[in-house]
XYZ file of N, CA and C in Angstrom:
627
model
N 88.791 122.588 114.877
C 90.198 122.194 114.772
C 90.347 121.058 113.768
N 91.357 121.150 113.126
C 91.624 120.476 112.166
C 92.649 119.076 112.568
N 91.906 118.197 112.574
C 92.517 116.972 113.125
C 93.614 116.084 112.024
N 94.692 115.535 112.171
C 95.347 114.531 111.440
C 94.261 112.843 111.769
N 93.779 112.669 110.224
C 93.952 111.264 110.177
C 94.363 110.530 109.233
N 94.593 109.004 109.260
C 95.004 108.730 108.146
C 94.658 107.471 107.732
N 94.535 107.065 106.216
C 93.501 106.039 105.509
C 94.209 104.889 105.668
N 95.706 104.797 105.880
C 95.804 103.808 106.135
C 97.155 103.608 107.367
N 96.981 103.117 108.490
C 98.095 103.527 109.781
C 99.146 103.116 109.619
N 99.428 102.688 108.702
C 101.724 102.313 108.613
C 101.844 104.014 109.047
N 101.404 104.481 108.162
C 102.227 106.228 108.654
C 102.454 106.692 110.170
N 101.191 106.332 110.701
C 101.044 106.499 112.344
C 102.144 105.168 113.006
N 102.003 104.068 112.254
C 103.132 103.408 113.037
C 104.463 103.910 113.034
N 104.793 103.547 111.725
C 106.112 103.686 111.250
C 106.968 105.167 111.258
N 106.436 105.820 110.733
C 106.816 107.635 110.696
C 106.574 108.426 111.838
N 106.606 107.908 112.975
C 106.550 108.752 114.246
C 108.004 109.223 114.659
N 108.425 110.044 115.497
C 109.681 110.532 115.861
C 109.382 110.561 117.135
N 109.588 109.398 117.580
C 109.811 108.955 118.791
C 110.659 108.413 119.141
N 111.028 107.858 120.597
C 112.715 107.261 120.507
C 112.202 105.689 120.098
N 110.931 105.089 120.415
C 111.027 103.700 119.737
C 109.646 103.586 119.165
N 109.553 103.079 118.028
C 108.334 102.800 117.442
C 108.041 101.187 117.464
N 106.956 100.970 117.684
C 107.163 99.398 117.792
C 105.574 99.014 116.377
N 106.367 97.715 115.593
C 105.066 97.530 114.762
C 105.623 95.839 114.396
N 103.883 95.231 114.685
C 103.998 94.099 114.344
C 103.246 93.612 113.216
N 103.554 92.510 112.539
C 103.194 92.252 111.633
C 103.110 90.261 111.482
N 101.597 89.809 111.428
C 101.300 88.496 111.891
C 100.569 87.814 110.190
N 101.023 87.001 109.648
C 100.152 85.987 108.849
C 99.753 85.201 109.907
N 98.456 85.107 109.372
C 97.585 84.334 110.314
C 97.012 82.711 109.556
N 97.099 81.581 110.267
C 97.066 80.470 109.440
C 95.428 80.799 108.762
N 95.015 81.820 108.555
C 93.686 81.663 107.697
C 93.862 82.343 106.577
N 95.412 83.113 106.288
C 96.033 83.963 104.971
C 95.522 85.476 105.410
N 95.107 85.895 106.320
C 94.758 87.207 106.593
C 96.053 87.860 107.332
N 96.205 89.094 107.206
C 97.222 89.765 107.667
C 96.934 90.583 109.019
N 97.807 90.540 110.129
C 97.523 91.440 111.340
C 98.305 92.396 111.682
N 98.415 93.379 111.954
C 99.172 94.376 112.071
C 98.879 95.177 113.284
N 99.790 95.902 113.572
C 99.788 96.401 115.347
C 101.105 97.511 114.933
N 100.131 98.835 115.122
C 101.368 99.869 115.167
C 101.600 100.874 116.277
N 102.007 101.087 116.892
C 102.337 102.065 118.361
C 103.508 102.746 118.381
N 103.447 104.248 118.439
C 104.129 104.787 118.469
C 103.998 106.488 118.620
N 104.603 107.061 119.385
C 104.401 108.679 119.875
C 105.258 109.687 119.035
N 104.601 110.957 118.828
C 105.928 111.383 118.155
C 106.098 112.316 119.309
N 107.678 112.685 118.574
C 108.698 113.309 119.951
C 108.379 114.663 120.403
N 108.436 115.154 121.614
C 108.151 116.592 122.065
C 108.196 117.801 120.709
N 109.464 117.716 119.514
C 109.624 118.565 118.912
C 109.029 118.240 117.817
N 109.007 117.261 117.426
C 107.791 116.991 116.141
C 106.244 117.348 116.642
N 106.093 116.701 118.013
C 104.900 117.122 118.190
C 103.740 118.304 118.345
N 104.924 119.308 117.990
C 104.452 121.060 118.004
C 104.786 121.126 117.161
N 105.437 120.682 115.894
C 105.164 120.847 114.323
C 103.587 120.572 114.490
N 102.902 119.085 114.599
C 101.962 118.522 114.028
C 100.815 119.519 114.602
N 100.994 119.890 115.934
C 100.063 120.670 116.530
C 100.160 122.012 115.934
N 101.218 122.561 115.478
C 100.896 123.943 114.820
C 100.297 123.536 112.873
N 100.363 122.746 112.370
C 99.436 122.647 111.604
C 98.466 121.910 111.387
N 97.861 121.240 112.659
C 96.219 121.275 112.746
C 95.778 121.893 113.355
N 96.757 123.252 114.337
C 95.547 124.072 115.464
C 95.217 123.638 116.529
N 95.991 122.488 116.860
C 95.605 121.986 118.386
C 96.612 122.512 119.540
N 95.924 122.265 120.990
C 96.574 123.094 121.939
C 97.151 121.809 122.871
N 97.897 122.330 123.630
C 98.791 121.419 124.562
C 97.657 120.608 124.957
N 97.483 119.515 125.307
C 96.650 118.702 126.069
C 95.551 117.716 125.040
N 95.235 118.548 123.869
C 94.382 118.422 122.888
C 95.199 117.018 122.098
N 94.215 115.798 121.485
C 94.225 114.924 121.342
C 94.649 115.164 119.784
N 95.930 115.101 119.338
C 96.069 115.097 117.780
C 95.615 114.502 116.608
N 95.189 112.659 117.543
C 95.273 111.941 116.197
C 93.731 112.001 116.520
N 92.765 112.077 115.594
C 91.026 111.360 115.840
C 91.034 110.063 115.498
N 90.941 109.091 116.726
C 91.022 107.814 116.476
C 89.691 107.110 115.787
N 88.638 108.002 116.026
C 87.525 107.717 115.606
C 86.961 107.934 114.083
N 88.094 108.718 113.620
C 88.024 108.831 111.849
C 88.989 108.135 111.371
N 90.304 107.737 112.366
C 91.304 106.421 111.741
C 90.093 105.126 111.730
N 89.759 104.676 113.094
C 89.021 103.708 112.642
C 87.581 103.481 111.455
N 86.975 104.181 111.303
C 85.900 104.514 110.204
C 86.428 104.310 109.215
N 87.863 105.217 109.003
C 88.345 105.318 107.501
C 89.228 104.065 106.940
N 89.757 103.637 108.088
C 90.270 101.946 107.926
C 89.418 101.028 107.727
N 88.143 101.087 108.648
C 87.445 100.016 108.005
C 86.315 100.200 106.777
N 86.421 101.122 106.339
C 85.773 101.656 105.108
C 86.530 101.446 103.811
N 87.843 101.222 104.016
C 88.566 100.611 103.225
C 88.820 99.272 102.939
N 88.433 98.760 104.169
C 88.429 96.894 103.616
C 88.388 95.989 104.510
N 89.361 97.162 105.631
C 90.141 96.482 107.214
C 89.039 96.511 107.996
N 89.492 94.978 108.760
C 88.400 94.691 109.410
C 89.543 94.794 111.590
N 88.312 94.718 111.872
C 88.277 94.401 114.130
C 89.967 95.713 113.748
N 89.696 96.859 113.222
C 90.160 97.764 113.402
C 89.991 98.561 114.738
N 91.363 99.267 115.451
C 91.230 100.183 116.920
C 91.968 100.808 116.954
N 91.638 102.203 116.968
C 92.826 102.915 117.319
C 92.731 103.478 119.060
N 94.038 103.517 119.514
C 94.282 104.291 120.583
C 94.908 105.214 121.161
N 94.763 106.624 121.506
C 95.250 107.697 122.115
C 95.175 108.257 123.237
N 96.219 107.858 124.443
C 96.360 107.892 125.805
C 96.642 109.436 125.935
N 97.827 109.860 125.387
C 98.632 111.166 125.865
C 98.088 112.320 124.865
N 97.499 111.789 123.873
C 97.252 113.054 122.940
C 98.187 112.647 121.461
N 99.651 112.428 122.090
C 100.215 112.486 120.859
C 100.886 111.339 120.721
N 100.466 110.360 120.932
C 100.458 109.092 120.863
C 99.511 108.121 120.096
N 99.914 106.788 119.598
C 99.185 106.145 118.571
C 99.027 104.976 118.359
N 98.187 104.041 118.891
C 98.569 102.839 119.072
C 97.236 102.114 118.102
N 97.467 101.934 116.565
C 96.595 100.886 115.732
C 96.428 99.506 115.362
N 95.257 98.803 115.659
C 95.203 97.291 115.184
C 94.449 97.164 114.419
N 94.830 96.153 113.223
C 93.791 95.804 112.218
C 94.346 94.372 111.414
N 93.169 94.347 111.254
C 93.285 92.817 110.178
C 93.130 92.896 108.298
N 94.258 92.750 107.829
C 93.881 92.757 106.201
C 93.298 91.522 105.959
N 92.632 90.809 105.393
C 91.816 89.681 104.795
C 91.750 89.738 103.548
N 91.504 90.942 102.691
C 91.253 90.620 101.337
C 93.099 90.695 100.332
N 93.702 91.558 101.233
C 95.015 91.310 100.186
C 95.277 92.625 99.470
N 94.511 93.531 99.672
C 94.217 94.508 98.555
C 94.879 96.227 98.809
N 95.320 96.263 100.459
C 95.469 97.392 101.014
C 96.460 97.997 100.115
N 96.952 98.852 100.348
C 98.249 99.492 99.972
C 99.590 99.224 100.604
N 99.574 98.107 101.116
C 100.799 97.327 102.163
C 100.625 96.321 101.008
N 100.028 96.182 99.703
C 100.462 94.764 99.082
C 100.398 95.495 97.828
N 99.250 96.566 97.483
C 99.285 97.480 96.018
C 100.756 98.015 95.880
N 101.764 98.522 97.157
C 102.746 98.940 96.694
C 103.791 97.637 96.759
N 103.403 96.938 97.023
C 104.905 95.765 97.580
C 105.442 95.916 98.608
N 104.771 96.551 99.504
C 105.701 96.734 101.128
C 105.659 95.430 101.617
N 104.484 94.599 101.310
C 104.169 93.300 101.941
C 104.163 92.513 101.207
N 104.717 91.048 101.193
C 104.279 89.788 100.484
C 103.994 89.039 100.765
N 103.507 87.913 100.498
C 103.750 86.510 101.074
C 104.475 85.251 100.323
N 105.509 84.722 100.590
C 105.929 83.628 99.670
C 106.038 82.223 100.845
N 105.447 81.117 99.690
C 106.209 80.131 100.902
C 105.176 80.138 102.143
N 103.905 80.744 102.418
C 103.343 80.793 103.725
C 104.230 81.646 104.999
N 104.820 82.428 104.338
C 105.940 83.263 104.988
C 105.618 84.683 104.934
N 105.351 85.565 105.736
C 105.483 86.925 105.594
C 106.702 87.801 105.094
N 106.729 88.528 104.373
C 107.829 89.510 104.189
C 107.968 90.782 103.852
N 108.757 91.913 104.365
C 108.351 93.129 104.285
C 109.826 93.594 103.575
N 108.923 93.829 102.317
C 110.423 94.794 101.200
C 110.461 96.095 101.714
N 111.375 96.677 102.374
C 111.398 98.281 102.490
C 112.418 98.493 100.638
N 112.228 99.545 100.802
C 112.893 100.161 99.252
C 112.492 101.072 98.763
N 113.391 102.006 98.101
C 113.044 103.603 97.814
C 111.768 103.620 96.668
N 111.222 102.219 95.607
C 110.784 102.344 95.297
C 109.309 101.719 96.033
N 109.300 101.154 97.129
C 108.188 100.723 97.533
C 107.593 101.824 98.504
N 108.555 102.637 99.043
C 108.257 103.562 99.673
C 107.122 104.699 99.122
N 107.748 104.920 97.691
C 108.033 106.049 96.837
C 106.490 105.553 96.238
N 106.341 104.622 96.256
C 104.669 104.037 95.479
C 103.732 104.645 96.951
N 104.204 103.729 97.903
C 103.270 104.526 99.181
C 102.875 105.614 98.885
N 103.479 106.665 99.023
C 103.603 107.752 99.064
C 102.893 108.265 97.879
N 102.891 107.520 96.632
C 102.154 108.368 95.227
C 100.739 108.072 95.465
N 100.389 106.472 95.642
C 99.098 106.477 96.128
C 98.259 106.795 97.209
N 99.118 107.738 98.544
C 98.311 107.700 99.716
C 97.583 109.226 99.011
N 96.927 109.562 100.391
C 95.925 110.741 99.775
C 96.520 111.817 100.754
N 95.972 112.916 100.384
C 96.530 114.284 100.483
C 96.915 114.238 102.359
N 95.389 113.534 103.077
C 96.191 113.490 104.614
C 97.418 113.270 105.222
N 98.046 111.808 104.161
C 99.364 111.168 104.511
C 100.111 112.068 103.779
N 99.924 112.907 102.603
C 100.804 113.109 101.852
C 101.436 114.481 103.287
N 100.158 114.796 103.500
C 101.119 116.319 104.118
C 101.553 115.866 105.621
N 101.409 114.800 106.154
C 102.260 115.068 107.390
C 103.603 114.054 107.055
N 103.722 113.364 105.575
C 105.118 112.760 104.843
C 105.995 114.007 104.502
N 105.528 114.899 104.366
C 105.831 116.398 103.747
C 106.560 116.750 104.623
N 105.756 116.865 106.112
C 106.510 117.228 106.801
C 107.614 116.743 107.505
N 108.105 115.840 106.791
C 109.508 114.757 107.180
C 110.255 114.903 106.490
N 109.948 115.971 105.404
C 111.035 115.993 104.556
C 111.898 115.229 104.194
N 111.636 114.059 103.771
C 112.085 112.543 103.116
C 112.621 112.839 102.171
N 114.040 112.331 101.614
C 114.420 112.269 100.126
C 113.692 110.758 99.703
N 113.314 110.073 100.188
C 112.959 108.724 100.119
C 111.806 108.836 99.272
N 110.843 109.632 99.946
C 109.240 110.075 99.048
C 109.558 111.083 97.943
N 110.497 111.361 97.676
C 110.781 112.831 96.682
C 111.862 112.128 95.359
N 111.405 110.862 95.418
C 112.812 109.942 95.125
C 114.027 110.631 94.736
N 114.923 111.214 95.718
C 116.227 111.604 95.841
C 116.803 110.780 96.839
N 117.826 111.019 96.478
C 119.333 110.192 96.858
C 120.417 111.141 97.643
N 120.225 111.181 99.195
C 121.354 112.353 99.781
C 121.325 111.221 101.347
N 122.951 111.392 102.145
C 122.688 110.588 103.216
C 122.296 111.019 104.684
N 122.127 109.600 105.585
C 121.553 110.263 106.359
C 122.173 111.719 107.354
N 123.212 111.956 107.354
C 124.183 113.184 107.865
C 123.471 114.769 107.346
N 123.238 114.263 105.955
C 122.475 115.172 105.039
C 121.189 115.142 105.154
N 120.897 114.640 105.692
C 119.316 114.997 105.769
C 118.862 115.706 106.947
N 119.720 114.743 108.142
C 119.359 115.418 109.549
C 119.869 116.777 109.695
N 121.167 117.122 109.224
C 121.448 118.826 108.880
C 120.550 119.881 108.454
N 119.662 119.003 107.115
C 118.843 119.682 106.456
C 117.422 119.640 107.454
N 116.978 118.901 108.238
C 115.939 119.319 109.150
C 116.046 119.876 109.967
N 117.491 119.916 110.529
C 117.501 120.815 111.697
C 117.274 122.359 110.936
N 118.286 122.005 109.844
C 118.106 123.788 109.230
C 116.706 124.498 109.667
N 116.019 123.397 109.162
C 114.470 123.941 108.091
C 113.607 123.735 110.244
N 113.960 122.758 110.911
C 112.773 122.685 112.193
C 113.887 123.247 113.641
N 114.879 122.701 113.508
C 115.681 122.922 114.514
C 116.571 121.729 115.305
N 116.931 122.079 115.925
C 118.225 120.864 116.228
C 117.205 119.695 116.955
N 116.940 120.134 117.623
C 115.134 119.421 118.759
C 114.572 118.250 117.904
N 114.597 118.582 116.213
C 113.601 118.000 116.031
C 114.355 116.627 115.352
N 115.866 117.248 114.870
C 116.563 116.623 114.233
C 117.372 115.441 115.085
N 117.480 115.787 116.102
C 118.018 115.205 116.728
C 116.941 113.994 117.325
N 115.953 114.504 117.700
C 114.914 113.151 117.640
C 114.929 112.204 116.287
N 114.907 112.458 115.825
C 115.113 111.786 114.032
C 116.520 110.805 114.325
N 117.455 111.370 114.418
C 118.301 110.182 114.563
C 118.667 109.622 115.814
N 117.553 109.731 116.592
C 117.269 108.740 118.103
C 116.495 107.937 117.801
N 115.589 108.367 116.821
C 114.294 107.107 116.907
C 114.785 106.010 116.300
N 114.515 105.283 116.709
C 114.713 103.476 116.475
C 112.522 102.741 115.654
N 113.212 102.062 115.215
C 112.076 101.269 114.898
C 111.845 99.886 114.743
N 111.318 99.378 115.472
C 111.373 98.057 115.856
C 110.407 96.936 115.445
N 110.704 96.151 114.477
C 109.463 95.297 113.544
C 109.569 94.284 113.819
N 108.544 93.078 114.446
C 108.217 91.740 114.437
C 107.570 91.032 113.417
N 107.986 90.185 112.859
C 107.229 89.511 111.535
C 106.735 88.106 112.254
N 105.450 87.679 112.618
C 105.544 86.483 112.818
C 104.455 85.874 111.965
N 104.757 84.167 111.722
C 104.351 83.226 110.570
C 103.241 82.504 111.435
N 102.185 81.589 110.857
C 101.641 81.197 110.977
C 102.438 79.813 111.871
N 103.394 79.130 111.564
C 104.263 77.950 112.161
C 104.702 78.575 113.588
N 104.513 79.446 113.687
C 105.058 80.033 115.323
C 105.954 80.703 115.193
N 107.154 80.976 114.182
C 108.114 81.316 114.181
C 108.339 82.957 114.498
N 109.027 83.738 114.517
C 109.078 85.295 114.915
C 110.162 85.715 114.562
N 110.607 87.031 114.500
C 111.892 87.274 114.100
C 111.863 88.865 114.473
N 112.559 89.286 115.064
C 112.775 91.218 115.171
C 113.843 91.676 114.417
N 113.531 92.803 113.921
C 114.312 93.571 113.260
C 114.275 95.095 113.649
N 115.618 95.588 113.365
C 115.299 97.249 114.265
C 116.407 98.133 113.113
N 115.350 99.005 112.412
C 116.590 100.091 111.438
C 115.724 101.828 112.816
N 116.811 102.260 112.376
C 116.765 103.428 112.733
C 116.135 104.408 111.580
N 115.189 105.285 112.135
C 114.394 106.040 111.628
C 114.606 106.977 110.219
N 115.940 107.451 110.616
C 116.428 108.410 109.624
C 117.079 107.129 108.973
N 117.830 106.190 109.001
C 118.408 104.955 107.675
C 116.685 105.295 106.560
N 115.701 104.567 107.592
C 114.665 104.358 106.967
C 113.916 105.734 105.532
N 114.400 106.776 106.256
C 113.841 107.824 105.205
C 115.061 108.509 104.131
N 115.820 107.975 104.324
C 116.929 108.166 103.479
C 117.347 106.699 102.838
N 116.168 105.944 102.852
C 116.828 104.287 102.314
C 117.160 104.274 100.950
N 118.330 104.041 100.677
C 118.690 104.165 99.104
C 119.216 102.285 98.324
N 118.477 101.582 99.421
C 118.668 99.751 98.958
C 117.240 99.780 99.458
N 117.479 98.264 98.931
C 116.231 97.081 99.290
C 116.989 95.894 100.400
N 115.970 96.588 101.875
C 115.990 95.507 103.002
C 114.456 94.529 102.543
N 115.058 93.105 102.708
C 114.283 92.344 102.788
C 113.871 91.732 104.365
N 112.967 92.132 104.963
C 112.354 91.791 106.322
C 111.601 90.308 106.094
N 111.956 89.206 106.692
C 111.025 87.932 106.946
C 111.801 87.428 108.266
């Protein structure tokens, strides 16, 4: 069976179709970055993902054991992934060197000893050119104008997935919520929450700190 993994877990955080995704994001007073992503995808996405890797009801989708290898083979260090239900996803890891693809594309910065997370069609749209064929095909299957850099809204998009998956799947899409913590080295914290489909149809630049 052909398992989903992926080289680097924003995708498993962030791109789940679930009703809440939760992902945190910590500068640590030593300049290293921490990150924490959890999140399930929804009954009707989740028999997309299972009909194109071949897995059966009960069967564990994500291999946490080739997320972690392949994360820390990349740079990331006290990397873990976890999978309770099968189709569920809960990743931790530490950036230290600066180098991931959360800073090659600009999703992440730091100014000021401050964390900050640019969402934007073009920071997205870099994700997406540099990830590798794993991320590329289950981004594929979200049918994003965001990664395809097109411009249509979110009304239009969720129409267009239901077309193409069904109302089930579409309708999870504009339930899911996503919920981001940024916290600083000074203690400070801050939450922020866009909804799933804003996020794949983002046609501005949100600045997250």
């Amino acid at each position: 069976m052909k398992k989903i993994y992926f080289v680097f877990a924003l995708i498993a955080g962030i791109f789940m179709t679930s009703c809440t995704t939760d992902i945190t994001l910590e500068l640590n007073k030593d300049g290293s970055v921490s990150a924490e992503f959890k999140g399930a995808a929804g009954e009707g996405f989740a028999k997309l993902i299972k009909a194109a890797t071949g897995a059966k009801d009960g069967q564990v989708i994500f291999d946490t054991n080739n997320i972690e290898y392949e994360l820390s083979k990349s740079g990331l260090s006290d990397v873990k992934a976890v999978s309770k239900t099968g189709v569920d996803l809960k990743v931790s890891m530490k950036d230290k060197s600066k180098k991931s693809v959360f800073f090659n594309s600009d999703l992440i910065r730091i100014e000021n000893n401050k964390l900050k997370l640019k969402l934007s069609p073009s920071t997205l749209k870099k994700y997406y050119d540099e990830s590798d064929e794993q991320i590329k095909m289950y981004l594929d299957m979200l049918l994003s104008p965001v990664f395809m850099d097109e411009e249509i809204s979110e009304s239009e998009y969720l129409d267009f997935v239901g077309s193409i998956y069904g109302k089930e799947v579409s309708k999870e899409l504009e339930s899911s919520l996503v919920n981001i913590v940024i916290k600083n080295p000074d203690g400070s914290s801050k939450k922020h929450v866009i909804s799933m489909s804003q996020l794949l149809t983002l046609s501005e630049t949100i600045l997250l700190e």
